[in-house]
Coordinates of C-alpha atoms in Angstrom, one line a residue:
X1 CA -62.6 83.4 39.0
X2 CA -59.5 83.5 36.8
X3 CA -57.5 86.7 37.2
X4 CA -56.6 87.9 33.7
X5 CA -55.3 91.3 34.6
X6 CA -51.9 92.7 33.8
X7 CA -51.1 93.0 37.5
X8 CA -48.0 92.7 39.7
X9 CA -49.3 89.3 41.0
X10 CA -49.7 87.9 37.5
X11 CA -46.4 89.3 36.3
X12 CA -44.7 87.7 39.4
X13 CA -46.1 84.3 38.4
X14 CA -44.8 84.8 34.9
X15 CA -41.3 85.6 36.2
X16 CA -41.2 82.3 38.2
X17 CA -42.6 80.3 35.3
X18 CA -40.1 81.7 32.8
X19 CA -37.3 81.0 35.2
X20 CA -38.4 77.4 35.5
X21 CA -38.4 77.1 31.8
X22 CA -34.8 78.3 31.7
X23 CA -35.5 81.9 30.5
X24 CA -33.8 84.1 33.1
X25 CA -35.7 87.4 32.6
X26 CA -33.6 89.2 35.1
X27 CA -30.4 88.8 33.1
X28 CA -28.9 92.1 32.0
X29 CA -29.1 91.2 28.3
X30 CA -32.6 89.7 28.2
X31 CA -34.2 93.0 27.3
X32 CA -32.1 95.0 24.9
X33 CA -33.9 98.3 25.6
X34 CA -34.1 98.4 29.4
X35 CA -32.2 96.5 32.1
X36 CA -35.1 96.9 34.6
X37 CA -33.9 94.1 36.9
X38 CA -30.5 95.4 37.6
X39 CA -31.2 96.1 41.3
X40 CA -32.9 92.7 41.9
X41 CA -30.1 90.9 40.0
X42 CA -27.5 92.5 42.2
X43 CA -29.2 91.1 45.3
X44 CA -29.5 87.7 43.6
X45 CA -25.7 87.8 43.1
X46 CA -25.3 88.5 46.9
X47 CA -27.6 85.6 47.7
X48 CA -25.5 83.3 45.5
X49 CA -22.3 84.4 47.2
X50 CA -23.9 83.9 50.7
X51 CA -25.1 80.4 49.7
X52 CA -21.5 79.5 49.1
X53 CA -20.6 80.7 52.6
X54 CA -23.5 78.8 54.1
X55 CA -22.4 75.7 52.3
X56 CA -18.9 76.1 53.6
X57 CA -20.1 76.6 57.2
X58 CA -22.3 73.5 56.9
X59 CA -19.4 71.4 55.8
X60 CA -17.4 72.7 58.9
X61 CA -20.3 71.8 61.1
X62 CA -20.4 68.3 59.7
X63 CA -16.9 67.8 60.9
X64 CA -17.6 68.7 64.5
X65 CA -18.5 65.6 66.4
X66 CA -19.8 67.2 69.6
X67 CA -21.5 70.5 68.6
X68 CA -22.0 73.4 71.0
X69 CA -24.5 76.2 70.5
X70 CA -21.7 78.7 69.6
X71 CA -20.7 76.4 66.7
X72 CA -23.9 77.3 64.9
X73 CA -23.5 81.1 65.4
X74 CA -22.0 81.9 62.0
X75 CA -24.2 79.5 60.2
X76 CA -27.4 81.0 61.7
X77 CA -26.2 84.5 61.0
X78 CA -25.6 83.7 57.4
X79 CA -29.1 82.2 57.1
X80 CA -30.6 85.3 58.6
X81 CA -28.6 87.5 56.2
X82 CA -29.9 85.3 53.3
X83 CA -33.5 85.7 54.4
X84 CA -33.2 89.4 54.7
X85 CA -31.7 89.6 51.2
X86 CA -34.5 87.5 49.8
X87 CA -37.0 89.9 51.4
X88 CA -35.2 92.8 49.9
X89 CA -35.1 91.2 46.5
X90 CA -38.8 90.5 46.6
X91 CA -39.5 94.1 47.5
X92 CA -37.4 95.3 44.5
X93 CA -39.3 92.9 42.2
X94 CA -42.5 94.3 43.6
X95 CA -41.5 97.8 42.7
X96 CA -40.3 96.8 39.2
X97 CA -43.3 94.7 38.2
X98 CA -45.8 97.2 39.7
X99 CA -44.2 99.9 37.5
X100 CA -44.6 97.6 34.4
X101 CA -48.2 96.9 35.4
X102 CA -49.0 100.6 35.7
X103 CA -47.8 101.1 32.1
X104 CA -50.1 98.5 30.7
X105 CA -53.4 99.2 32.5
X106 CA -55.0 101.8 30.3
X107 CA -57.1 101.7 27.1
X108 CA -54.3 103.6 25.4
X109 CA -51.7 100.9 26.0
X110 CA -50.8 99.0 22.8
X111 CA -48.1 96.6 21.7
X112 CA -46.5 97.9 18.5
X113 CA -45.5 95.2 16.0
X114 CA -43.1 95.5 13.1
X115 CA -41.5 93.3 10.5
X116 CA -38.6 91.2 11.7
X117 CA -36.4 88.8 9.8
X118 CA -37.4 86.4 7.1
X119 CA -36.9 82.8 8.1
X120 CA -37.7 79.6 6.1
X121 CA -39.1 81.9 3.4
X122 CA -41.7 83.4 5.8
X123 CA -41.9 86.9 7.1
X124 CA -41.6 87.1 10.9
X125 CA -43.0 89.9 13.0
X126 CA -41.7 91.2 16.4
X127 CA -43.2 93.3 19.2
X128 CA -41.2 96.3 20.4
X129 CA -38.5 95.0 22.8
X130 CA -40.0 96.5 26.0
X131 CA -40.3 94.5 29.2
X132 CA -44.0 95.4 29.7
X133 CA -44.8 93.9 26.2
X134 CA -43.1 90.7 27.1
X135 CA -45.1 90.2 30.3
X136 CA -48.4 91.3 28.7
X137 CA -48.0 88.8 25.8
X138 CA -47.2 86.0 28.3
X139 CA -50.2 86.9 30.3
X140 CA -52.3 86.9 27.1
X141 CA -51.1 83.4 26.3
X142 CA -52.1 82.3 29.8
X143 CA -55.5 84.0 29.4
X144 CA -56.2 82.3 26.1
X145 CA -54.9 78.9 27.4
X146 CA -57.1 79.1 30.5
X147 CA -60.3 80.4 28.8
X148 CA -60.2 78.3 25.6
X149 CA -58.4 75.3 27.1
X150 CA -56.0 75.2 24.1
X151 CA -52.4 74.3 24.0
X152 CA -49.8 73.5 21.4
X153 CA -49.0 69.9 20.6
X154 CA -45.9 68.4 22.3
X155 CA -43.3 67.6 19.7
X156 CA -41.6 64.9 21.9
X157 CA -44.9 63.1 22.5
X158 CA -45.8 63.0 18.8
X159 CA -42.4 61.5 17.8
X160 CA -42.6 59.0 20.6
X161 CA -46.1 57.9 19.4
X162 CA -45.1 57.8 15.8
X163 CA -42.1 55.6 16.6
X164 CA -44.5 52.9 17.9
X165 CA -47.1 53.3 15.2
X166 CA -44.7 53.1 12.3
X167 CA -43.0 50.0 13.7
X168 CA -46.0 47.9 14.7
X169 CA -46.4 46.1 11.3
X170 CA -50.2 46.7 11.1
X171 CA -51.8 47.7 7.8
X172 CA -52.2 51.4 7.5
X173 CA -52.2 54.5 5.3
X174 CA -50.0 57.3 6.4
X175 CA -50.6 60.9 5.2
X176 CA -48.2 63.6 6.0
X177 CA -49.2 67.1 4.8
X178 CA -49.3 70.7 5.8
X179 CA -51.6 73.7 5.4
X180 CA -50.9 76.1 2.5
X181 CA -49.8 79.6 3.8
X182 CA -51.3 78.7 7.2
X183 CA -50.7 81.8 9.3
X184 CA -51.2 84.1 6.3
X185 CA -54.7 82.8 5.3
X186 CA -56.6 82.5 8.6
X187 CA -59.6 84.8 8.2
X188 CA -59.9 87.6 10.8
X189 CA -63.7 87.5 10.7
X190 CA -64.1 83.9 11.7
X191 CA -61.1 84.1 14.2
X192 CA -62.5 87.2 15.9
X193 CA -65.9 85.7 16.0
X194 CA -64.6 82.7 18.0
X195 CA -62.7 85.1 20.3
X196 CA -65.7 87.4 20.9
X197 CA -68.0 84.4 21.6
X198 CA -65.9 83.5 24.5
X199 CA -67.4 85.3 27.4
X200 CA -64.6 84.2 29.8
X201 CA -61.8 86.0 28.0
X202 CA -61.4 89.5 29.4
X203 CA -62.1 92.7 27.4
X204 CA -58.4 94.0 27.7
X205 CA -57.2 90.7 26.2
X206 CA -59.7 90.9 23.3
X207 CA -58.8 94.6 22.7
X208 CA -55.0 93.8 22.4
X209 CA -55.7 90.8 20.1
X210 CA -57.8 93.0 17.8
X211 CA -55.2 95.7 17.8
X212 CA -52.4 93.3 16.9
X213 CA -54.4 91.9 14.0
X214 CA -55.2 95.5 12.8
X215 CA -51.6 96.5 12.9
X216 CA -50.6 93.4 10.9
X217 CA -53.3 94.1 8.3
X218 CA -52.1 97.8 8.0
X219 CA -48.5 96.5 7.4
X220 CA -49.7 94.3 4.5
X221 CA -51.6 97.2 3.0
X222 CA -48.6 99.6 3.3
X223 CA -46.4 97.0 1.7
X224 CA -48.8 96.6 -1.2
X225 CA -49.4 93.0 -0.4
X226 CA -53.1 93.6 0.3
X227 CA -55.6 96.4 -0.4
X228 CA -58.5 97.8 1.7
X229 CA -61.0 95.9 -0.4
X230 CA -59.4 92.5 0.2
X231 CA -60.8 90.1 2.8
X232 CA -58.8 90.5 6.0
X233 CA -56.8 87.4 6.6
X234 CA -53.6 86.3 8.4
X235 CA -52.0 86.4 11.8
X236 CA -48.4 87.6 12.3
X237 CA -45.8 84.9 12.5
X238 CA -43.4 85.3 15.5
X239 CA -45.7 87.2 17.9
X240 CA -46.2 85.2 21.1
X241 CA -50.0 84.9 20.9
X242 CA -50.2 83.9 17.2
X243 CA -49.7 80.2 17.8
X244 CA -52.5 80.3 20.4
X245 CA -54.8 82.1 18.0
X246 CA -54.1 79.5 15.3
X247 CA -54.9 76.7 17.8
X248 CA -58.3 78.3 18.5
X249 CA -59.1 78.6 14.8
X250 CA -58.1 75.0 14.0
X251 CA -60.1 73.3 16.8
X252 CA -63.1 72.4 14.5
X253 CA -60.8 70.7 12.0
X254 CA -58.9 68.8 14.7
X255 CA -62.1 67.5 16.2
X256 CA -63.6 66.5 12.9
X257 CA -60.5 64.6 11.8
X258 CA -59.9 62.9 15.2
X259 CA -63.5 61.7 15.2
X260 CA -63.3 60.0 11.8
X261 CA -63.9 56.3 12.1
X262 CA -60.9 55.2 10.0
X263 CA -58.4 57.6 11.7
X264 CA -56.4 55.8 14.4
X265 CA -53.9 58.6 14.9
X266 CA -53.9 62.3 14.2
X267 CA -51.4 65.0 15.1
X268 CA -51.0 68.6 14.1
X269 CA -47.9 70.6 15.0
X270 CA -48.8 74.2 13.9
X271 CA -49.5 73.5 10.2
X272 CA -47.7 70.2 9.9
X273 CA -50.2 67.3 9.9
X274 CA -49.8 63.6 10.2
X275 CA -52.7 61.1 10.0
X276 CA -52.6 57.4 10.3
X277 CA -55.6 55.6 8.8
X278 CA -56.3 51.9 9.6
X279 CA -58.6 50.3 7.0
X280 CA -61.5 48.0 8.1
X281 CA -60.2 45.5 5.6
X282 CA -56.6 45.1 4.5
X283 CA -57.5 44.7 0.9
X284 CA -60.1 47.5 0.8
X285 CA -60.6 49.3 -2.5
X286 CA -60.2 52.9 -1.3
X287 CA -57.4 54.7 -3.0
X288 CA -54.9 56.8 -1.0
X289 CA -55.9 59.9 -3.1
X290 CA -59.5 59.5 -1.9
X291 CA -58.3 59.7 1.7
X292 CA -56.2 62.8 0.8
X293 CA -59.2 64.4 -0.9
X294 CA -61.4 63.8 2.1
X295 CA -59.0 65.5 4.4
X296 CA -58.7 68.4 2.0
X297 CA -62.5 68.7 2.0
X298 CA -62.8 68.6 5.8
X299 CA -60.1 71.2 6.1
X300 CA -61.8 73.6 3.7
X301 CA -65.3 73.0 5.2
X302 CA -64.2 73.6 8.8
X303 CA -61.7 76.4 8.2
X304 CA -61.7 77.7 4.6
X305 CA -58.0 76.7 4.4
X306 CA -56.2 74.6 1.8
X307 CA -53.8 71.6 2.0
X308 CA -50.4 72.2 0.4
X309 CA -50.6 69.4 -2.1
X310 CA -46.9 69.9 -3.1
X311 CA -46.0 68.9 0.5
X312 CA -48.5 66.0 0.8
X313 CA -47.0 62.5 1.0
X314 CA -48.9 59.3 1.2
X315 CA -47.6 55.9 2.2
X316 CA -49.7 52.8 1.6
X317 CA -48.8 50.0 4.0
X318 CA -51.9 47.9 3.5
X319 CA -50.2 45.2 1.5
X320 CA -49.4 42.0 3.3
X321 CA -45.8 40.7 3.3
X322 CA -46.9 37.6 1.3
X323 CA -48.2 39.9 -1.4
X324 CA -44.9 41.8 -1.7
X325 CA -42.5 40.7 -4.4
X326 CA -39.5 43.1 -4.0
X327 CA -37.6 45.1 -1.4
X328 CA -39.2 48.5 -0.6
X329 CA -38.4 51.4 1.6
X330 CA -40.8 54.2 2.5
X331 CA -39.3 57.5 3.7
X332 CA -41.3 60.1 5.6
X333 CA -40.0 63.3 7.2
X334 CA -41.8 64.9 10.2
X335 CA -40.7 67.3 12.9
X336 CA -37.0 67.1 12.2
X337 CA -36.8 63.3 11.8
X338 CA -36.7 60.9 8.8
X339 CA -38.6 57.7 9.4
X340 CA -37.7 54.8 7.1
X341 CA -40.1 51.9 7.0
X342 CA -38.5 49.1 5.1
X343 CA -39.3 45.6 3.6
X344 CA -36.4 43.5 2.4
X345 CA -36.5 40.5 0.1
X346 CA -34.6 37.5 1.5
X347 CA -34.0 34.2 -0.3
X348 CA -32.2 30.9 -0.2
X349 CA -31.7 28.3 -2.9
X350 CA -35.4 27.2 -3.1
X351 CA -37.5 30.2 -2.1
X352 CA -37.8 33.8 -1.1
X353 CA -39.7 35.8 1.5
X354 CA -40.2 39.4 2.5
X355 CA -39.0 40.5 5.9
X356 CA -40.1 43.8 7.6
X357 CA -37.0 45.7 8.7
X358 CA -36.8 47.6 12.1
X359 CA -37.9 51.2 11.8
X360 CA -35.0 53.5 11.1
X361 CA -35.1 57.0 12.5
X362 CA -32.6 59.5 11.1
X363 CA -32.1 63.3 11.3
X364 CA -34.1 65.2 8.6
X365 CA -32.1 66.5 5.7
X366 CA -33.0 70.1 6.5
X367 CA -31.9 69.7 10.1
X368 CA -28.7 68.0 8.9
X369 CA -28.0 70.9 6.5
X370 CA -28.6 73.5 9.3
X371 CA -26.0 71.8 11.5
X372 CA -23.6 71.8 8.6
X373 CA -24.2 75.5 8.0
X374 CA -23.6 76.3 11.6
X375 CA -20.3 74.5 11.6
X376 CA -19.1 76.1 8.3
X377 CA -20.3 79.6 9.3
X378 CA -18.5 79.4 12.6
X379 CA -15.2 78.6 10.9
X380 CA -15.7 81.2 8.2
X381 CA -16.4 83.8 11.0
X382 CA -13.2 82.6 12.7
X383 CA -11.1 83.2 9.6
X384 CA -12.6 86.7 9.1
X385 CA -12.1 87.6 12.8
X386 CA -8.5 86.6 12.6
X387 CA -7.9 89.1 9.8
X388 CA -10.0 91.8 11.3
X389 CA -8.7 91.6 14.9
X390 CA -5.1 90.6 14.5
X391 CA -3.5 90.3 17.9
X392 CA -6.6 89.0 19.7
X393 CA -6.2 85.4 18.7
X394 CA -6.9 84.0 22.2
X395 CA -10.3 85.5 22.3
X396 CA -11.1 84.5 18.7
X397 CA -9.9 80.9 19.4
X398 CA -12.0 80.7 22.6
X399 CA -15.2 81.7 20.8
X400 CA -14.7 79.2 18.0
X401 CA -14.1 76.4 20.6
X402 CA -17.1 77.5 22.6
X403 CA -19.3 77.4 19.5
X404 CA -18.2 73.9 18.6
X405 CA -18.6 72.7 22.2
X406 CA -22.1 74.1 22.1
X407 CA -22.9 72.1 19.0
X408 CA -21.3 68.8 19.9
X409 CA -22.2 68.5 23.6
X410 CA -25.1 68.8 26.0
X411 CA -25.6 71.1 29.0
X412 CA -27.9 72.6 31.5
X413 CA -29.0 76.1 30.5
X414 CA -28.7 77.9 33.8
X415 CA -26.9 77.5 37.0
X416 CA -30.2 78.4 38.9
X417 CA -32.3 75.7 37.2
X418 CA -31.5 72.0 37.2
X419 CA -34.0 70.6 34.8
X420 CA -33.4 72.5 31.5
X421 CA -31.3 70.4 29.1
X422 CA -30.3 71.1 25.6
X423 CA -27.7 69.9 23.1
X424 CA -26.9 67.3 20.5
X425 CA -28.6 64.4 22.3
X426 CA -31.6 66.3 23.7
X427 CA -32.4 67.8 20.3
X428 CA -32.1 64.4 18.6
X429 CA -33.0 61.9 21.2
X430 CA -35.1 59.7 19.0
X431 CA -32.3 58.9 16.5
X432 CA -31.6 55.1 16.4
X433 CA -28.7 55.5 14.0
X434 CA -25.7 57.8 14.1
X435 CA -25.1 58.0 10.4
X436 CA -25.9 61.7 10.2
X437 CA -23.8 62.4 13.2
X438 CA -20.8 60.8 11.5
X439 CA -21.5 63.1 8.5
X440 CA -21.3 66.1 10.9
X441 CA -18.1 64.8 12.4
X442 CA -16.7 64.6 8.8
X443 CA -17.7 68.2 8.1
X444 CA -16.1 69.3 11.4
X445 CA -12.8 67.6 10.6
X446 CA -12.8 69.1 7.1
X447 CA -13.2 72.6 8.5
X448 CA -10.5 72.0 11.2
X449 CA -8.1 71.0 8.4
X450 CA -8.7 74.4 6.7
X451 CA -7.5 76.4 9.7
X452 CA -4.7 74.1 10.9
X453 CA -1.3 75.8 11.1
X454 CA 1.7 76.1 13.5
X455 CA 0.2 79.1 15.3
X456 CA -3.0 77.3 16.5
X457 CA -1.8 73.8 17.5
X458 CA -3.5 74.0 20.9
X459 CA -6.9 75.1 19.4
X460 CA -6.8 72.4 16.7
X461 CA -5.9 69.8 19.3
X462 CA -9.0 70.8 21.4
X463 CA -11.3 70.9 18.4
X464 CA -10.2 67.4 17.2
X465 CA -11.4 66.0 20.6
X466 CA -14.9 67.1 19.9
X467 CA -17.4 64.8 18.2
X468 CA -21.1 65.0 17.4
X469 CA -21.4 61.2 17.6
X470 CA -19.6 60.9 21.0
X471 CA -21.6 63.8 22.4
X472 CA -24.8 62.0 21.4
X473 CA -24.0 58.4 22.3
X474 CA -22.3 59.3 25.6
X475 CA -24.6 62.2 26.5
X476 CA -21.6 64.3 27.2
X477 CA -22.3 67.3 29.4
X478 CA -20.4 70.5 29.8
X479 CA -20.8 73.4 32.2
X480 CA -21.5 76.5 30.3
X481 CA -21.5 79.9 31.9
X482 CA -24.9 81.5 31.5
X483 CA -23.6 84.8 30.3
X484 CA -21.2 83.2 27.8
X485 CA -24.1 81.2 26.5
X486 CA -26.3 84.3 26.0
X487 CA -23.5 86.3 24.5
X488 CA -24.4 87.3 21.0
X489 CA -20.8 87.0 19.9
X490 CA -21.1 83.3 20.5
X491 CA -24.5 82.3 19.2
X492 CA -25.5 85.4 17.3
X493 CA -24.0 84.3 14.0
X494 CA -26.6 81.5 13.7
X495 CA -29.7 83.6 14.2
X496 CA -30.8 83.5 10.6
X497 CA -29.9 79.8 10.0

């Protein structure tokens, strides 16, 4: 039977899982309110140091052709010390996580939520920055995932599939839309009904979910957005379990759309929806608006939610090339990419024909603008810091250079994990043109020119060697120190972008 408790054993699993994902919970700055892992982290540092000594001893041993037992003495002693340190660290983790578990295992325990920042015109919410809340929310996600068998769509898989579909040349209608005020309009009554019906989900899990929704509703009433007589709707954006609750609520819609005879592809990433419809006959008489209205109807019948018609785009690719008379380009943006499907009119002296162009994948305009804003804000901050902290130019120069290296290159997040990659390539790997990257390089050069003077020749020279295009095309990697990466002075200025 699935263990859904907020126990040491489950918290220990979460610690390992988060580490594998590149989130090092034991870092001193991970939890602002409480550095609970200080003791275990100190032991980890000793293990890292002893690993270096073990490696040195191993290299020495390799050079000895005829080895005697005494040659292994130091190597074996170091291994023994390492094992003892690992046992000591595990005991410390046991003490820490058991303490967290004790705080959470009572009916009085609750996760207080408050309003956070506004991002992309949406109010976000945050849980109190306490370690126990972090572990409980992660365990709740695991409980929901295991008992409802739900998971969020994989962005990379969706883009990979769309790349093939959009370039295959078959007749289709593409509908890209989203759900109007998605998180804010999910009815509590129907959502909680689905949760209560699940006999596998534990009582403590259900209790915390209900409490979070109650707190969210009280905030809306206190802010004058809702009244006590209004239907209770909405889940708080930004809270870890909200995405999972939304997935539970949307299952009926997803199943209904996916099972439609004419739908050959359907994907929903949170509230962003893309549907590919393949007609039975190329010259069928069904209008694209009829397809859109049918989707709108299914959404309302299954969930009571509405399509955002202002953000609904339809592309009709049912027409054969022989029936096309002019060049035509269709532009669709989804999950940070622009897809351009094009047909070009070609001709010679006697005739003309229409040729389908290869699919072009660019960076979305919004994503491009965010990169530009990051570049510009970094240089603006540099100018302000130079005035504010005169005499500390070396530190200020280093931070600007670090920020631009972060934007233009790729790197592994943590020294402890070898499989977490981020950067200009890994955030944009499906691009098949570097046009936008050249635009970013132009923006970078313009900002460099603004600060260039005789006192910062070395900094300018280093900045001029950086390039978004080169970082992407050559998959350039840099080794970033973990603590420098996490340092709010480096990345904090981009939090609201």
